[in-house]
Coordinates of C-alpha atoms and ligand atoms in Angstrom, one line a residue:
M1464 CA 88.7 114.2 143.2
N1465 CA 91.4 113.3 140.7
M1466 CA 91.8 111.1 137.6
E1467 CA 94.4 110.1 135.1
A1468 CA 94.5 111.7 131.6
F1469 CA 96.9 112.2 128.6
Y1470 CA 98.1 115.8 128.1
F1471 CA 99.3 117.2 124.8
D1472 CA 100.9 120.7 124.8
G1473 CA 99.6 121.6 121.3
R1474 CA 103.2 122.1 120.0
S1475 CA 104.6 118.6 119.8
S1476 CA 102.8 115.2 119.4
K1477 CA 104.3 114.0 122.7
R1478 CA 101.9 112.6 125.2
H1479 CA 102.3 113.2 128.9
T1480 CA 100.4 111.3 131.5
V1481 CA 98.9 113.7 134.0
R1482 CA 96.5 113.6 136.9
L1483 CA 93.5 115.9 136.8
E1484 CA 92.1 117.5 139.9
A1485 CA 89.1 119.7 140.5
T1486 CA 89.7 122.5 143.0
S1487 CA 87.2 125.4 143.5
G1488 CA 86.3 126.1 139.9
H1489 CA 89.8 125.3 138.6
L1490 CA 91.2 122.3 136.8
C1491 CA 94.7 121.3 138.0
L1492 CA 97.0 119.2 135.9
H1493 CA 99.7 117.4 137.9
G1494 CA 102.4 116.1 135.7
P1495 CA 106.1 115.3 135.8
E1496 CA 106.9 118.9 134.8
G1497 CA 104.9 120.3 137.7
E1498 CA 101.4 121.7 138.1
R1499 CA 99.2 123.8 135.9
R1500 CA 95.9 125.4 136.7
F1501 CA 93.1 126.6 134.4
A1502 CA 89.9 128.3 135.3
F1503 CA 87.3 125.8 134.3
A1504 CA 85.2 128.5 132.7
E1505 CA 88.0 128.7 130.0
V1506 CA 88.2 125.0 129.4
R1507 CA 86.2 123.7 126.4
V1508 CA 84.9 120.2 126.8
S1509 CA 84.3 118.1 123.7
E1510 CA 80.9 116.4 123.2
P1511 CA 80.8 112.7 123.7
Q1512 CA 81.4 110.7 120.4
G1513 CA 80.6 107.1 121.0
R1514 CA 83.2 105.6 123.3
A1515 CA 86.0 107.9 122.1
P1516 CA 87.9 109.8 124.9
R1517 CA 86.5 113.3 125.6
V1518 CA 88.9 116.2 125.0
L1519 CA 89.5 119.1 127.3
H1520 CA 90.8 122.1 125.4
F1521 CA 92.8 124.7 127.3
P1522 CA 93.2 128.4 126.4
D1523 CA 96.9 128.0 125.7
G1524 CA 96.3 125.5 122.9
G1525 CA 97.1 122.4 124.9
C1526 CA 94.5 119.6 125.5
C1527 CA 93.8 116.5 127.6
E1528 CA 92.3 113.3 126.4
V1529 CA 90.2 111.7 129.1
A1530 CA 88.5 108.3 129.0
Q1531 CA 84.7 108.5 129.4
G1532 CA 83.1 107.0 132.5
A1533 CA 82.0 107.6 136.0
E1534 CA 85.3 109.2 137.0
L1535 CA 85.1 111.9 134.3
D1536 CA 81.5 112.5 135.1
A1537 CA 82.3 113.0 138.8
L1538 CA 85.2 115.4 137.9
L1539 CA 83.1 117.4 135.5
Q1540 CA 80.3 117.6 138.1
A1541 CA 82.8 118.8 140.8
L1542 CA 83.8 121.5 138.3
G1543 CA 80.1 122.5 137.8
Y1544 CA 80.1 121.5 134.2
R1545 CA 76.8 121.7 132.4
A1546 CA 76.3 119.8 129.1
S1547 CA 75.1 122.0 126.2
F1548 CA 71.4 122.2 125.4
V1549 CA 71.9 120.0 122.3
M1550 CA 73.9 117.4 124.3
R1551 CA 71.2 117.3 127.0
L1552 CA 68.7 116.7 124.3
Q1553 CA 70.8 114.0 122.8
S1554 CA 71.1 112.1 126.0
N1555 CA 67.3 112.4 126.6
W1556 CA 66.0 109.4 124.6
P1557 CA 62.3 110.4 124.4
V1558 CA 63.4 113.7 122.9
S1559 CA 65.9 111.9 120.5
L1560 CA 63.2 109.5 119.5
G1561 CA 60.8 112.3 118.9
A1562 CA 63.4 114.1 116.8
L1563 CA 64.0 111.0 114.8
V1564 CA 60.3 110.5 114.2
C1565 CA 60.0 114.1 113.1
V1566 CA 62.9 113.8 110.6
I1567 CA 61.3 110.6 109.2
L1568 CA 58.0 112.3 108.9
I1569 CA 59.5 115.2 107.1
L1570 CA 61.4 112.9 104.7
V1571 CA 58.2 110.9 104.1
A1572 CA 56.3 114.1 103.4
A1573 CA 59.0 115.4 101.1
Y1574 CA 59.0 112.0 99.2
Q1575 CA 55.2 111.8 99.2
W1576 CA 54.3 115.4 98.3
G1577 CA 57.3 117.5 97.7
L1578 CA 58.9 115.2 95.2
P1579 CA 55.8 114.7 93.0
L1580 CA 55.1 118.5 93.2
G1581 CA 58.7 119.3 92.2
A1582 CA 58.5 116.8 89.3
E1583 CA 55.3 118.3 88.1
I1584 CA 56.7 121.8 88.1
A1585 CA 60.0 120.7 86.4
A1586 CA 58.5 118.4 83.8
P1587 CA 57.4 121.0 81.3
Y1588 CA 60.9 122.4 81.2
V1589 CA 62.5 119.1 80.3
P1590 CA 63.4 119.2 76.6
V1591 CA 61.6 116.5 74.6
K1592 CA 64.5 115.5 72.4
P1593 CA 66.7 113.8 75.0
M1594 CA 63.6 112.1 76.4
Q1595 CA 62.9 110.7 72.9
Q1596 CA 66.5 109.4 72.7
L1597 CA 66.3 107.9 76.2
S1598 CA 62.9 106.3 75.4
D1599 CA 64.3 104.9 72.1
A1600 CA 67.3 103.5 73.9
A1601 CA 65.0 101.9 76.5
L1602 CA 62.8 100.4 73.8
R1603 CA 65.9 99.0 72.0
Q1604 CA 67.0 97.4 75.2
L1605 CA 63.6 95.8 75.7
D1606 CA 63.8 94.5 72.2
E1607 CA 67.4 93.2 72.5
R1608 CA 66.6 91.4 75.7
E1609 CA 63.6 89.9 74.0
V1610 CA 61.2 91.3 76.6
L1611 CA 59.3 92.6 73.6
A1612 CA 58.9 90.8 70.3
P1613 CA 57.9 92.1 66.9
S1614 CA 54.2 92.5 66.4
R1615 CA 52.3 89.8 64.5
L1616 CA 49.3 92.0 63.8
P1617 CA 48.3 92.1 60.1
L1618 CA 49.6 95.3 58.5
A1619 CA 46.1 96.3 57.5
Q1620 CA 45.0 96.2 61.2
Q1621 CA 48.1 98.2 62.3
E1622 CA 47.3 100.8 59.6
K1623 CA 43.7 101.1 60.8
L1624 CA 44.8 101.5 64.4
R1625 CA 47.5 104.1 63.4
G1626 CA 44.8 106.1 61.6
G1627 CA 42.6 106.1 64.7
F1628 CA 45.6 107.0 66.8
A1629 CA 46.5 109.9 64.5
R1630 CA 43.0 111.3 64.8
L1631 CA 43.2 111.2 68.6
V1632 CA 46.6 113.0 68.5
A1633 CA 45.2 115.6 66.1
L1634 CA 42.6 116.5 68.7
D1635 CA 45.2 117.8 71.1
P1636 CA 47.5 120.7 69.9
E1637 CA 49.6 120.3 73.1
L1638 CA 50.8 116.9 71.9
A1639 CA 52.5 118.7 69.1
S1640 CA 55.4 119.3 71.5
Y1641 CA 56.3 115.7 71.1
A1642 CA 56.9 116.1 67.4
P1643 CA 57.7 113.9 65.4
N1644 CA 56.0 111.7 68.0
P1645 CA 53.5 110.8 69.6
Q1646 CA 54.1 107.7 67.7
L1647 CA 52.3 104.4 68.0
I1648 CA 54.6 101.4 68.2
F1649 CA 53.4 97.8 67.9
R1650 CA 55.0 95.0 69.9
S1651 CA 54.1 91.6 71.2
A1652 CA 54.9 90.2 74.7
P1653 CA 53.1 86.9 75.5
D1654 CA 54.9 86.7 78.9
I1655 CA 53.7 90.1 80.0
G1656 CA 50.2 90.0 78.8
P1657 CA 47.9 92.7 77.5
N1658 CA 49.6 96.0 77.9
A1659 CA 50.1 99.5 76.5
F1660 CA 52.5 102.2 77.9
A1661 CA 53.5 105.7 77.2
M1662 CA 57.2 106.6 77.2
P1663 CA 58.5 110.0 78.3
G1664 CA 59.6 110.8 74.7
G1665 CA 56.1 110.4 73.4
Q1666 CA 56.2 106.8 72.1
I1667 CA 53.2 104.7 72.9
V1668 CA 53.8 101.0 72.8
L1669 CA 50.8 98.8 72.2
F1670 CA 50.9 95.0 72.7
D1671 CA 49.2 92.6 70.4
E1672 CA 47.9 90.8 73.4
L1673 CA 45.8 93.9 74.3
V1674 CA 44.6 94.2 70.7
D1675 CA 43.6 90.5 70.7
L1676 CA 41.6 91.0 73.9
T1677 CA 39.6 94.1 73.0
D1678 CA 37.9 95.5 69.9
D1679 CA 39.4 98.3 67.9
D1680 CA 37.3 101.0 69.5
E1681 CA 38.4 99.8 73.0
V1682 CA 42.0 99.8 71.8
L1683 CA 41.6 103.4 70.8
A1684 CA 40.0 104.2 74.2
V1685 CA 43.1 102.7 75.9
L1686 CA 45.3 104.8 73.5
A1687 CA 43.4 107.9 74.4
H1688 CA 44.1 107.1 78.1
E1689 CA 47.8 106.7 77.3
L1690 CA 47.8 110.0 75.4
G1691 CA 46.4 111.5 78.6
H1692 CA 49.5 110.3 80.4
L1693 CA 51.6 111.9 77.7
N1694 CA 49.7 115.2 77.8
R1695 CA 50.2 115.5 81.6
R1696 CA 53.8 114.2 81.2
H1697 CA 53.1 111.5 83.8
S1698 CA 55.9 109.1 82.7
L1699 CA 58.4 111.9 82.6
R1700 CA 57.3 113.0 86.1
Q1701 CA 57.8 109.4 87.3
L1702 CA 61.2 109.3 85.7
I1703 CA 62.2 112.6 87.4
Q1704 CA 61.0 111.3 90.7
S1705 CA 62.8 108.0 90.5
S1706 CA 66.0 109.7 89.3
V1707 CA 65.9 112.1 92.2
T1708 CA 65.1 109.3 94.7
S1709 CA 68.0 107.2 93.3
A1710 CA 70.4 110.1 93.3
V1711 CA 69.5 111.1 96.9
L1712 CA 69.7 107.5 98.1
A1713 CA 73.0 106.9 96.3
A1714 CA 74.5 110.2 97.7
Y1715 CA 73.3 109.3 101.2
F1716 CA 74.3 105.7 101.4
G1717 CA 77.2 105.8 99.0
D1718 CA 78.2 102.8 96.9
V1719 CA 76.8 100.3 99.3
S1720 CA 73.3 100.7 98.3
A1721 CA 73.5 101.5 94.6
A1722 CA 71.4 98.4 94.3
A1723 CA 68.8 99.8 96.7
A1724 CA 68.8 103.1 94.9
Y1725 CA 68.1 101.2 91.7
L1726 CA 65.4 99.2 93.4
A1727 CA 63.8 102.4 94.7
G1728 CA 63.7 103.8 91.2
I1729 CA 61.9 100.7 90.1
V1730 CA 59.4 100.8 92.9
V1731 CA 58.6 104.4 92.2
E1732 CA 58.3 103.8 88.5
A1733 CA 56.2 100.7 88.8
K1734 CA 52.8 102.4 89.1
Y1735 CA 51.2 105.7 88.3
S1736 CA 49.5 107.3 91.2
R1737 CA 45.7 107.1 91.5
E1738 CA 45.4 110.8 90.7
M1739 CA 47.4 110.3 87.5
E1740 CA 45.2 107.4 86.4
L1741 CA 42.1 109.4 87.0
E1742 CA 43.5 112.4 85.1
A1743 CA 44.4 110.1 82.2
D1744 CA 40.9 108.5 82.3
A1745 CA 39.3 112.0 82.3
Y1746 CA 41.5 113.0 79.3
G1747 CA 40.7 109.7 77.5
A1748 CA 37.0 110.1 78.1
A1749 CA 37.0 113.7 76.8
A1750 CA 38.9 112.6 73.7
L1751 CA 36.4 109.8 73.0
R1752 CA 33.5 112.2 73.3
Q1753 CA 35.1 114.6 70.9
Q1754 CA 35.1 111.8 68.4
N1755 CA 31.5 111.0 69.2
K1756 CA 32.5 107.9 71.0
S1757 CA 31.4 106.7 74.4
P1758 CA 33.8 106.9 77.4
L1759 CA 32.2 103.6 78.3
L1760 CA 34.6 102.1 75.7
L1761 CA 37.4 102.7 78.2
A1762 CA 35.4 101.1 81.0
S1763 CA 34.7 98.0 78.9
A1764 CA 38.3 97.8 77.9
L1765 CA 39.2 98.0 81.6
E1766 CA 36.7 95.3 82.5
K1767 CA 38.1 93.0 79.8
L1768 CA 41.7 93.6 81.0
E1769 CA 40.7 93.0 84.6
R1770 CA 38.9 89.8 83.8
S1771 CA 42.0 88.6 81.8
A1772 CA 44.3 89.5 84.7
R1773 CA 42.1 87.6 87.1
D1774 CA 42.0 84.5 84.8
E1775 CA 45.8 84.7 84.6
D1776 CA 45.9 84.8 88.4
D1777 CA 43.7 81.8 88.8
E1778 CA 45.8 79.8 86.4
D1779 CA 48.9 80.7 88.5
E1780 CA 47.3 79.8 91.7
G1781 CA 46.5 76.2 90.6
D1782 CA 43.4 74.1 90.2
E1783 CA 42.2 74.0 93.8
E1784 CA 42.0 77.8 93.9
Y1785 CA 40.4 77.8 90.6
E1786 CA 37.5 75.6 91.7
E1787 CA 37.1 77.6 94.8
Y1788 CA 36.7 80.7 92.7
E1789 CA 34.2 79.0 90.4
E1790 CA 32.0 78.1 93.3
G1791 CA 32.7 81.3 95.2
D1792 CA 29.9 83.8 95.9
A1793 CA 30.0 87.4 94.9
A1794 CA 31.8 88.4 98.1
S1795 CA 34.8 86.2 97.4
E1796 CA 34.8 87.4 93.9
E1797 CA 35.0 90.9 95.2
Q1798 CA 37.8 89.9 97.5
N1799 CA 39.6 88.3 94.6
A1800 CA 39.4 91.4 92.5
G1801 CA 40.7 93.5 95.4
D1802 CA 43.8 91.4 95.6
E1803 CA 44.7 91.8 92.0
D1804 CA 47.0 94.8 92.3
E1805 CA 49.3 92.7 94.5
S1806 CA 49.5 89.9 92.0
G1807 CA 52.5 89.1 89.8
V1808 CA 50.7 89.9 86.6
L1809 CA 52.7 92.5 84.7
G1810 CA 50.1 93.7 82.3
W1811 CA 48.2 96.9 82.1
I1812 CA 46.0 96.1 85.1
S1813 CA 48.9 95.7 87.5
S1814 CA 50.5 98.9 86.4
H1815 CA 47.1 100.6 86.5
P1816 CA 45.7 100.4 90.1
D1817 CA 42.2 101.1 91.4
T1818 CA 40.5 99.6 88.4
R1819 CA 37.2 99.1 90.1
E1820 CA 37.0 102.7 91.1
R1821 CA 38.0 103.9 87.7
I1822 CA 35.3 101.8 86.0
R1823 CA 32.7 103.2 88.4
R1824 CA 33.8 106.7 87.6
L1825 CA 33.8 106.2 83.9
K1826 CA 30.3 104.7 84.0
A1827 CA 29.1 107.7 86.1
L1828 CA 30.3 110.2 83.5
Ligands
ZN2603 ZN1 47.3 104.7 82.9

C-alpha cells in the first residue's frame, strides 16, 4: 500500500515528492534522499477541509501534503487511523443536520425570547437625553423627506388636545423621566392615513387624519395608549432589539448584507408585540378610568380605525372586490378583517396588530 505525497522538511519551503507506505503501524516515506519511518501513533493527521489536501504532521516538524481520496483513505485504514469523535460526527449527516437544527432553534429562541428580555432589562438604564436627540433627528428626517407634513388642525383644537394630553401625563409620575417631554406633536400625512406613534425620546406624534376620524375623547384614548408604550419603554425596547439584530447580522455576514441587516431592523421595528399592545391598552384603560372616562373610548377608536383601514383596503383592491365585500356575508367580512394586518396600509391599525382581540378585551373590562 503506497501513494504519492509532497514532503516539506519544516526548515525550507522546498517541496519533495515522496511515496508513502504503511508498514505494521509505521509510516514510511520513500524519497530521493532515502527512507524515513515514523510510528504512526506520533503522526498527527489534519481534519478534512473541503477538497484541500490533508496534512500529516511528523514529530520532527516536517509534514506531508496528501490529496484526499480513496488512496489516502486506504493508507490511513491500513495504519489503523481513527477519525476524531468530532470528525466522525461531522461525516454523519443525520447528526450534522440535527446539530444544525439545534443551532437554528437556539438562535430563534435567543431572538424570540432572549433579545426581548435583554432589551426589557436594559431599557430603564438607557439615558433619555440621547434618545430625545435621536427621536428629534428621526422626526426632522421624516419632515425633510415630506413623509410628514405640518398639521392643519386649528390652533384652538391643538390647544384643547394638548390640555387633555397634559392631564394624562400628569397622572403618571413615571413619565416625568421623559422631561421636558412627553410632548405632543401634531403632523399630517394623508399618504399614511390615521396614525399616532410614540418615539423613544418621549415625543408622541399625532396625525390630523386620526383626529379627523375620531372624536376628541377617542383621540385622548389613543394618546393614553401611546403613553402606555412610553411608560413601558416599548419603542426603546424595539430600538434596542433592532440595533442588536442589525449589529449581529452585520458582524456575522460582513459588508455583504448591510442591506439585510437594515431590513431586519425594519422588520423588527415594524410592529409592537401582542403583549406590548395589550400592556399599552391596559395602561390606557386605567388612565381613562382615572379621569372618569370609559375604556370603551379606546375600543371605539380602534373600531373606527379598523373600519377606515378596511375601506382603504377595499379601495386599493378595486371595484370588483368592493362589490363582493358589499354583498358578502358576515363570514367573509370576518375573513376580510383577519387579513388586514397583512395589508399595505401603513396607519395605526397595521402597526397595531390583533385589533379584534384588543377590542374584545377592552369591552370585557
Ligand atoms: Zn400601540
